[in-house]
XYZ file of C-alpha atoms in Angstrom:
538
model
C 33.259 -35.673 -92.527
C 33.052 -32.374 -94.402
C 30.148 -33.173 -96.722
C 27.670 -31.329 -94.556
C 26.825 -27.719 -95.310
C 27.515 -25.128 -92.661
C 26.880 -21.411 -92.584
C 29.976 -19.305 -92.991
C 28.634 -16.656 -90.641
C 29.372 -16.734 -86.932
C 26.941 -15.905 -84.161
C 28.270 -14.076 -81.144
C 26.595 -14.410 -77.811
C 26.388 -10.952 -76.450
C 26.489 -10.432 -72.708
C 27.859 -6.928 -72.343
C 30.610 -8.245 -70.242
C 33.228 -9.708 -72.491
C 34.617 -11.647 -69.544
C 31.538 -13.745 -69.155
C 31.762 -16.955 -71.109
C 29.052 -17.903 -73.539
C 26.511 -20.537 -72.588
C 28.220 -23.859 -71.948
C 28.672 -26.370 -69.171
C 30.468 -23.751 -67.089
C 27.891 -21.053 -67.626
C 28.410 -17.824 -65.782
C 25.504 -17.357 -63.355
C 25.256 -13.754 -64.510
C 23.826 -14.998 -67.777
C 20.910 -16.810 -66.206
C 17.949 -14.533 -66.877
C 14.263 -15.198 -66.839
C 12.146 -15.227 -69.985
C 10.848 -11.685 -69.585
C 14.010 -10.183 -71.012
C 17.105 -11.461 -72.717
C 20.601 -10.673 -71.509
C 22.763 -8.322 -73.473
C 24.339 -10.867 -75.789
C 27.786 -9.689 -76.585
C 30.876 -10.453 -76.493
C 31.342 -14.098 -76.019
C 33.103 -13.350 -73.159
C 30.755 -9.422 -70.456
C 32.585 -6.003 -70.813
C 34.814 -4.381 -68.235
C 32.576 -2.770 -65.684
C 34.887 0.115 -65.128
C 34.412 1.764 -68.492
C 30.650 2.186 -68.192
C 30.822 3.116 -64.545
C 33.365 5.826 -65.193
C 31.742 7.123 -68.343
C 28.665 7.987 -66.337
C 30.651 10.437 -64.210
C 31.109 14.101 -64.998
C 34.650 14.679 -66.262
C 36.381 17.637 -64.543
C 38.347 20.302 -66.406
C 41.607 19.136 -67.906
C 44.314 21.659 -66.972
C 47.815 21.179 -68.262
C 49.243 22.142 -64.856
C 47.675 22.485 -61.449
C 48.532 22.526 -57.796
C 47.123 19.743 -55.677
C 45.976 21.269 -52.440
C 47.027 19.552 -49.257
C 43.360 19.228 -48.348
C 41.912 18.467 -51.774
C 39.620 15.464 -52.103
C 39.844 12.731 -54.688
C 38.363 9.251 -54.843
C 41.249 7.059 -55.902
C 40.579 4.061 -53.765
C 43.234 5.156 -51.214
C 42.652 7.240 -48.104
C 44.389 10.578 -48.509
C 46.643 11.943 -45.834
C 46.745 15.703 -45.416
C 50.072 17.110 -46.549
C 52.029 19.961 -44.904
C 52.483 21.641 -48.291
C 51.064 21.503 -51.790
C 52.539 19.319 -54.499
C 52.786 20.446 -58.113
C 51.400 18.218 -60.875
C 51.829 18.754 -64.601
C 49.434 16.848 -66.848
C 50.407 15.790 -70.383
C 48.286 13.853 -72.853
C 49.782 10.548 -74.019
C 48.741 8.243 -76.898
C 46.036 5.589 -76.510
C 43.904 7.605 -74.115
C 46.581 7.908 -71.419
C 47.682 10.824 -69.267
C 51.162 11.471 -67.857
C 51.250 13.173 -64.454
C 54.610 14.724 -63.595
C 54.663 15.164 -59.818
C 56.974 17.536 -57.935
C 57.059 16.980 -54.152
C 58.496 19.898 -52.107
C 61.014 19.427 -49.248
C 58.356 20.149 -46.607
C 56.397 17.037 -47.593
C 59.565 14.957 -47.847
C 60.706 16.062 -44.385
C 57.311 15.207 -42.912
C 57.445 11.738 -44.452
C 61.005 11.304 -43.186
C 59.894 12.140 -39.629
C 57.020 9.672 -39.820
C 59.311 6.930 -41.059
C 61.766 7.510 -38.185
C 58.917 7.429 -35.647
C 57.685 4.157 -37.119
C 61.163 2.617 -36.988
C 61.544 3.838 -33.428
C 58.355 2.007 -32.401
C 59.332 -1.238 -34.068
C 63.120 -1.432 -33.809
C 64.714 -3.063 -30.753
C 67.799 -0.928 -30.440
C 70.311 -2.306 -27.934
C 70.494 -0.149 -24.844
C 67.060 1.405 -25.333
C 63.763 0.194 -23.989
C 61.025 -0.437 -26.621
C 59.047 2.724 -27.362
C 61.644 5.058 -25.844
C 63.080 7.868 -27.969
C 66.285 6.918 -29.733
C 68.681 9.574 -31.057
C 68.330 9.923 -34.791
C 71.953 9.089 -35.587
C 71.865 5.904 -33.474
C 68.520 4.816 -34.971
C 69.726 5.371 -38.535
C 72.958 3.539 -37.744
C 70.977 0.580 -36.403
C 68.324 0.458 -39.168
C 70.651 1.466 -41.979
C 70.675 4.731 -43.889
C 69.723 2.970 -47.144
C 66.680 1.359 -45.527
C 65.493 4.642 -44.047
C 65.882 6.368 -47.403
C 63.976 3.645 -49.208
C 61.160 3.680 -46.657
C 60.945 7.476 -46.897
C 60.586 7.423 -50.692
C 57.869 4.762 -50.368
C 56.072 6.893 -47.788
C 56.243 9.945 -50.053
C 54.739 7.989 -52.943
C 51.979 6.511 -50.808
C 50.952 9.866 -49.371
C 51.253 12.033 -52.492
C 49.899 9.741 -55.214
C 46.223 10.119 -54.200
C 46.643 13.919 -54.321
C 48.395 13.735 -57.694
C 45.448 11.802 -59.118
C 43.023 14.672 -58.426
C 42.990 15.854 -62.049
C 41.809 12.488 -63.373
C 39.059 11.920 -60.851
C 36.185 10.111 -62.518
C 38.231 9.453 -65.658
C 40.973 7.099 -64.493
C 40.489 3.407 -65.210
C 40.988 1.080 -62.305
C 44.319 -0.676 -61.978
C 45.837 1.378 -64.805
C 48.059 3.642 -62.679
C 51.768 2.954 -63.162
C 54.755 4.905 -61.859
C 57.211 5.054 -64.743
C 60.112 6.720 -62.935
C 62.677 4.195 -61.726
C 62.823 3.793 -57.962
C 66.603 4.186 -58.025
C 66.211 7.584 -59.730
C 63.743 8.709 -57.083
C 66.135 7.632 -54.338
C 68.939 9.593 -55.986
C 66.802 12.735 -56.338
C 65.642 12.567 -52.733
C 69.141 11.900 -51.439
C 70.692 14.828 -53.292
C 67.893 17.430 -53.314
C 65.677 16.465 -50.347
C 62.728 16.632 -52.735
C 61.130 14.151 -55.069
C 59.977 14.086 -58.656
C 58.211 11.194 -60.341
C 56.044 10.507 -63.383
C 52.808 8.551 -63.387
C 50.933 7.302 -66.436
C 47.263 6.494 -66.036
C 44.708 5.326 -68.590
C 41.487 7.317 -68.732
C 38.039 6.387 -69.944
C 37.967 6.724 -73.739
C 35.726 9.306 -75.349
C 33.904 8.070 -78.419
C 33.046 9.952 -81.582
C 29.989 8.991 -83.630
C 30.291 8.985 -87.414
C 27.830 10.360 -88.275
C 26.762 12.097 -85.086
C 23.658 10.392 -83.649
C 23.920 7.847 -86.459
C 22.596 5.142 -84.160
C 19.191 6.825 -84.228
C 18.700 6.059 -87.929
C 20.028 2.530 -88.281
C 19.088 0.700 -91.461
C 20.076 -2.937 -91.290
C 19.537 -6.120 -93.251
C 19.345 -9.317 -91.193
C 19.826 -12.702 -92.827
C 17.765 -15.440 -91.203
C 18.511 -19.117 -91.778
C 15.488 -20.894 -93.231
C 16.052 -23.731 -90.744
C 14.752 -21.583 -87.888
C 11.397 -20.929 -89.589
C 8.880 -22.188 -87.024
C 6.636 -23.930 -89.570
C 9.496 -25.742 -91.232
C 11.292 -26.521 -87.973
C 8.158 -27.928 -86.320
C 7.481 -30.152 -89.335
C 11.047 -31.443 -89.223
C 10.801 -32.080 -85.499
C 7.527 -33.976 -85.934
C 9.151 -36.042 -88.695
C 12.173 -36.759 -86.488
C 9.967 -37.949 -83.625
C 7.874 -40.042 -85.980
C 10.972 -41.711 -87.413
C 12.207 -42.537 -83.903
C 9.093 -44.693 -83.389
C 9.756 -46.829 -86.456
C 12.157 -49.665 -87.204
C 14.807 -50.110 -89.893
C 14.366 -52.810 -92.560
C 16.969 -54.007 -95.041
C 16.305 -53.124 -98.687
C 16.860 -56.153 -100.898
C 15.036 -55.594 -104.170
C 15.759 -52.008 -105.278
C 18.182 -49.111 -105.217
C 18.400 -46.068 -102.960
C 15.434 -43.702 -102.912
C 14.381 -40.676 -100.870
C 13.488 -41.749 -97.320
C 16.104 -44.519 -97.131
C 19.186 -44.661 -94.920
C 22.421 -45.864 -96.489
C 25.710 -46.933 -94.922
C 28.422 -45.576 -97.207
C 32.178 -45.694 -97.635
C 33.222 -42.425 -99.289
C 36.573 -41.440 -100.778
C 37.424 -38.244 -102.647
C 40.314 -36.824 -104.641
C 41.001 -33.621 -106.503
C 40.528 -33.586 -110.294
C 43.606 -32.779 -112.386
C 44.720 -33.687 -115.889
C 48.129 -34.539 -114.489
C 47.653 -37.620 -112.326
C 50.752 -36.688 -110.340
C 48.921 -33.638 -109.014
C 45.836 -35.566 -107.871
C 45.471 -35.430 -104.092
C 43.148 -37.067 -101.599
C 40.614 -34.904 -99.754
C 40.685 -36.396 -96.216
C 37.963 -34.130 -94.839
C 35.514 -35.427 -97.483
C 36.218 -39.101 -96.810
C 34.357 -41.392 -94.437
C 33.942 -45.058 -93.594
C 30.565 -46.416 -92.483
C 28.854 -43.055 -92.950
C 25.143 -43.326 -92.065
C 23.429 -41.103 -94.598
C 19.747 -40.229 -94.144
C 18.476 -39.217 -97.583
C 15.952 -36.878 -95.975
C 18.968 -34.754 -94.995
C 20.077 -34.383 -98.590
C 19.877 -30.590 -98.406
C 22.547 -30.582 -95.702
C 25.309 -32.218 -97.744
C 27.383 -31.153 -100.738
C 25.029 -30.051 -103.555
C 24.627 -32.847 -106.094
C 25.798 -35.632 -103.766
C 22.343 -37.089 -103.136
C 21.307 -36.934 -106.799
C 24.515 -38.721 -107.758
C 23.838 -41.770 -105.580
C 20.084 -42.159 -106.072
C 19.459 -45.732 -107.280
C 22.651 -47.195 -105.845
C 22.182 -50.713 -104.475
C 23.777 -52.528 -101.578
C 27.287 -53.661 -102.536
C 27.371 -51.318 -105.545
C 29.961 -48.558 -106.156
C 29.434 -45.251 -107.953
C 31.978 -42.663 -109.069
C 31.143 -39.064 -109.987
C 32.495 -35.506 -109.987
C 31.224 -32.555 -107.938
C 32.405 -29.001 -107.317
C 32.551 -27.500 -103.825
C 30.591 -24.215 -103.832
C 32.247 -20.879 -103.087
C 30.207 -20.622 -99.887
C 31.678 -23.847 -98.489
C 32.739 -23.674 -94.837
C 36.212 -25.086 -95.444
C 37.897 -22.293 -97.364
C 40.592 -24.414 -99.035
C 37.893 -26.541 -100.705
C 35.904 -23.663 -102.223
C 35.719 -24.092 -105.981
C 37.613 -27.413 -105.885
C 36.598 -30.055 -108.456
C 36.430 -33.413 -106.696
C 36.130 -37.012 -107.836
C 33.976 -39.037 -105.419
C 33.850 -42.819 -105.127
C 30.956 -44.125 -103.032
C 30.378 -47.738 -102.041
C 26.987 -48.640 -100.561
C 27.659 -51.124 -97.776
C 24.048 -51.444 -96.546
C 20.674 -50.018 -97.463
C 17.672 -49.606 -95.176
C 14.153 -48.267 -95.305
C 11.991 -47.196 -92.396
C 8.932 -49.142 -91.358
C 6.879 -46.397 -89.675
C 3.581 -46.642 -87.783
C 0.706 -44.654 -89.212
C 0.847 -41.039 -88.088
C -2.453 -40.475 -86.268
C -3.910 -39.627 -82.857
C -2.880 -43.000 -81.434
C 0.760 -41.873 -81.495
C 0.115 -38.473 -79.851
C 1.333 -39.349 -76.355
C 4.407 -41.157 -77.714
C 5.273 -38.225 -79.952
C 4.858 -35.671 -77.161
C 3.906 -36.858 -73.659
C 0.712 -35.252 -72.421
C -0.870 -34.817 -75.858
C -3.975 -36.764 -76.869
C -4.326 -35.759 -80.513
C -1.971 -35.264 -83.436
C -3.141 -31.664 -83.773
C -2.115 -31.010 -80.176
C 1.329 -32.377 -80.928
C 1.678 -30.188 -84.011
C 0.512 -27.058 -82.204
C 2.785 -27.648 -79.194
C 5.810 -28.255 -81.397
C 4.994 -25.183 -83.454
C 4.794 -22.957 -80.361
C 8.121 -24.284 -79.110
C 9.750 -23.663 -82.468
C 8.141 -20.221 -82.625
C 9.920 -19.268 -79.386
C 13.205 -20.535 -80.804
C 12.619 -18.595 -84.025
C 11.883 -15.379 -82.146
C 14.977 -15.742 -79.970
C 17.163 -16.515 -82.996
C 15.681 -13.600 -84.916
C 16.368 -11.186 -82.049
C 19.874 -12.593 -81.597
C 20.662 -12.215 -85.289
C 19.277 -8.670 -85.194
C 21.379 -7.788 -82.148
C 24.509 -9.135 -83.822
C 23.958 -7.023 -86.930
C 23.180 -3.939 -84.825
C 26.346 -4.386 -82.780
C 28.458 -4.877 -85.873
C 27.091 -1.659 -87.295
C 27.570 0.260 -84.046
C 31.268 -0.542 -83.789
C 31.732 0.706 -87.357
C 30.075 4.003 -86.472
C 32.307 4.959 -83.538
C 35.904 6.046 -83.218
C 37.799 5.808 -79.947
C 41.354 5.523 -78.701
C 41.424 2.348 -76.645
C 43.767 2.365 -73.617
C 46.196 -0.547 -73.512
C 45.093 -1.560 -70.013
C 41.480 -1.816 -71.176
C 42.504 -3.851 -74.226
C 44.565 -6.239 -72.120
C 41.838 -6.662 -69.507
C 39.216 -7.401 -72.135
C 41.526 -9.816 -73.922
C 42.446 -11.633 -70.720
C 38.775 -12.004 -69.888
C 38.185 -13.549 -73.312
C 41.143 -15.850 -72.910
C 40.064 -16.868 -69.408
C 36.630 -17.812 -70.715
C 38.260 -19.787 -73.523
C 40.349 -21.733 -71.006
C 37.225 -22.489 -68.968
C 35.559 -23.875 -72.063
C 38.589 -25.987 -72.959
C 38.770 -27.297 -69.401
C 35.075 -28.176 -69.518
C 35.418 -30.071 -72.815
C 38.620 -31.898 -71.970
C 40.377 -32.386 -68.657
C 43.718 -30.604 -68.790
C 46.656 -31.795 -66.714
C 48.781 -29.332 -64.752
C 51.433 -29.151 -67.464
C 48.904 -28.391 -70.204
C 47.136 -25.813 -68.036
C 50.447 -24.148 -67.163
C 51.372 -23.970 -70.842
C 48.038 -22.477 -71.851
C 48.174 -20.008 -68.952
C 51.695 -18.799 -69.710
C 52.347 -15.163 -70.550
C 53.505 -16.227 -74.013
C 50.202 -17.997 -74.725
C 48.186 -15.020 -73.470
C 50.220 -12.544 -75.539
C 49.800 -14.664 -78.676
C 46.055 -14.731 -78.091
C 45.930 -10.956 -77.601
C 47.822 -10.435 -80.840
C 45.757 -12.913 -82.879
C 42.436 -11.636 -81.536
C 43.332 -7.954 -81.486
C 40.698 -6.823 -83.991
C 37.944 -8.838 -82.321
C 38.851 -7.528 -78.863
C 38.926 -3.914 -80.041
C 35.580 -4.316 -81.811
C 34.013 -5.686 -78.646
C 35.308 -2.772 -76.590
C 33.985 -0.282 -79.154
C 30.603 -2.019 -79.088
C 30.523 -1.746 -75.292
C 31.474 1.905 -75.375
C 28.814 2.638 -77.990
C 26.132 0.873 -75.968
C 27.155 2.690 -72.779
C 27.028 6.029 -74.578
C 23.562 5.344 -76.012
C 22.281 4.348 -72.576
C 23.318 7.762 -71.219
C 22.221 9.809 -74.235
C 18.721 8.338 -74.306
C 18.291 8.386 -70.519
C 17.323 4.720 -70.469
C 16.520 3.069 -67.157
C 15.658 -0.256 -65.626
C 13.860 -0.889 -62.365
C 15.565 -1.515 -59.053
C 13.449 -4.645 -58.689
C 14.964 -6.057 -61.877
C 18.471 -5.418 -60.587
C 17.822 -6.915 -57.158
C 16.147 -9.991 -58.613
C 18.918 -10.735 -61.102
C 21.655 -10.152 -58.523
C 19.936 -12.601 -56.177
C 19.606 -15.159 -58.983
C 23.265 -14.773 -59.911
C 24.502 -15.122 -56.345
C 22.288 -18.166 -55.834
C 23.837 -19.738 -58.921
C 27.356 -19.010 -57.681
C 26.487 -20.678 -54.376
C 24.938 -23.653 -56.136
C 28.134 -24.161 -58.117
C 30.206 -23.519 -54.970
C 32.100 -20.699 -56.648
C 33.559 -17.657 -54.940
C 32.131 -14.291 -55.908
C 32.365 -10.584 -55.171
C 28.846 -9.296 -54.553
C 29.726 -5.771 -55.647
C 31.265 -7.078 -58.880
C 28.197 -9.262 -59.457
C 25.984 -6.217 -59.070
C 28.111 -4.225 -61.525
C 28.012 -6.985 -64.126
C 24.274 -7.507 -63.777
C 23.768 -3.769 -64.143
C 25.801 -3.822 -67.356
C 23.693 -6.627 -68.769
C 20.448 -4.866 -67.916
C 21.722 -1.611 -69.432
C 22.774 -3.435 -72.584
C 19.429 -5.180 -72.849
C 17.624 -1.828 -72.620
C 19.840 -0.317 -75.312
C 19.322 -3.206 -77.732
C 15.578 -3.114 -77.101
C 15.564 0.625 -77.849
C 17.648 0.178 -81.005
C 15.415 -2.603 -82.337
C 12.373 -0.381 -81.847
C 13.928 2.594 -83.670
C 15.871 0.852 -86.440
C 14.715 0.181 -89.990
C 15.142 -3.604 -90.125
C 14.780 -5.788 -93.208
C 14.798 -9.572 -92.814
C 16.035 -11.862 -95.577
C 15.731 -15.638 -95.451
C 18.693 -17.570 -96.761
């Protein structure tokens, strides 16, 4: 039933790795941190490790054209093979933080690759009339293997050997798994066949560079943080004590009076819109309920005016009244709607509570001997919750402000990776809440479903990436650090959690993600210390 008030603001759980799901029954072990520091709460789902890792590297010069030496070194993830001649690479900037590399491979390299391919075929092919491993005349070998197959294998060999050299100009900038050869294979075959050389184009996404507006604006943050009054430790501890006290009492039927504060009523509620033309009157299903157990002590959590309108109602009695949904109402289509409510009181109860004194201490909170001990223990617990909620709310506001202060061209590969991580976490949560059959899972995992999610959540995904980039940049600019002991301890905890849940894991990836979280936590701690923060209770 939609009579209960709910905040219109959303709270994001920030973990710095947008792929990590938020806390739920399938919690990512990487989020399990001790009480000495909180994880970088982000993105409902950690951020791609590659962007922060690469941004920490020194970017080399960016020439428009260069010659890749046959002995040049580049870390591309592939072992480089020395080439008999240099290849020529022309670099052109592309939109969305991408670079096009136009590669020209000379005949000398192509001939060398051709020779290697023939030698490999000679070792593997069982040519009739020739013993395995013996030299086979080129024409006979090609006739046996097939000229088309030899040509295809040669082009593949050329690509495999020259691509690592071609990537030299984007060393330290290229994003993992973003390299794509855009020249059609058939075109490369045709060029090689006719010219005995090869030309191909590669597009690779590079780590985005961010621009602060204003420059160093993060150093002078002025933020206003709204805090829900429900998290106030004093108020929350009083409510918790009242809840525990009520649980020790019993319910008695009210027979001689109407509803008053402290009672519990069982209500049937119906609601319609108000309109002078009866033909336009419509039911409001979300505001209707049968057998609704209404605790009058929760009157501040329902539609304003509802409690006052039913005070005095007796069992079996019906009351009708009009209320207006406030503009801050959670359900947007009800904001400002005038509604006619009809409420029937089916049953009415009052609580018969034991006297609240030291004799109830152990029942209220096991281990306590006095009521004051109970109150103090509950207060301290609520104080921890308040502090955590306050820091979380502060972090959320800081992150929102950071992403508004930076500009960056986001590579498509980075956007898609981040979005897929979000979507994967969403599927995990759905699977945890409701068991999906194979057909449902296949439908939700389809490319169409993923693409629709990426489109619908585009702004949110881009904001998360910008937040991650901003945090990574601040970590470098301010020379922040965390201890090796912290990293080792959290990696061990994360791996232990993976093992406990019998989940597969990549230890290097775990280490990267933990490092991101620790970096993010240091940045948020630094920002909280240096920001001008004003707290407002709502």
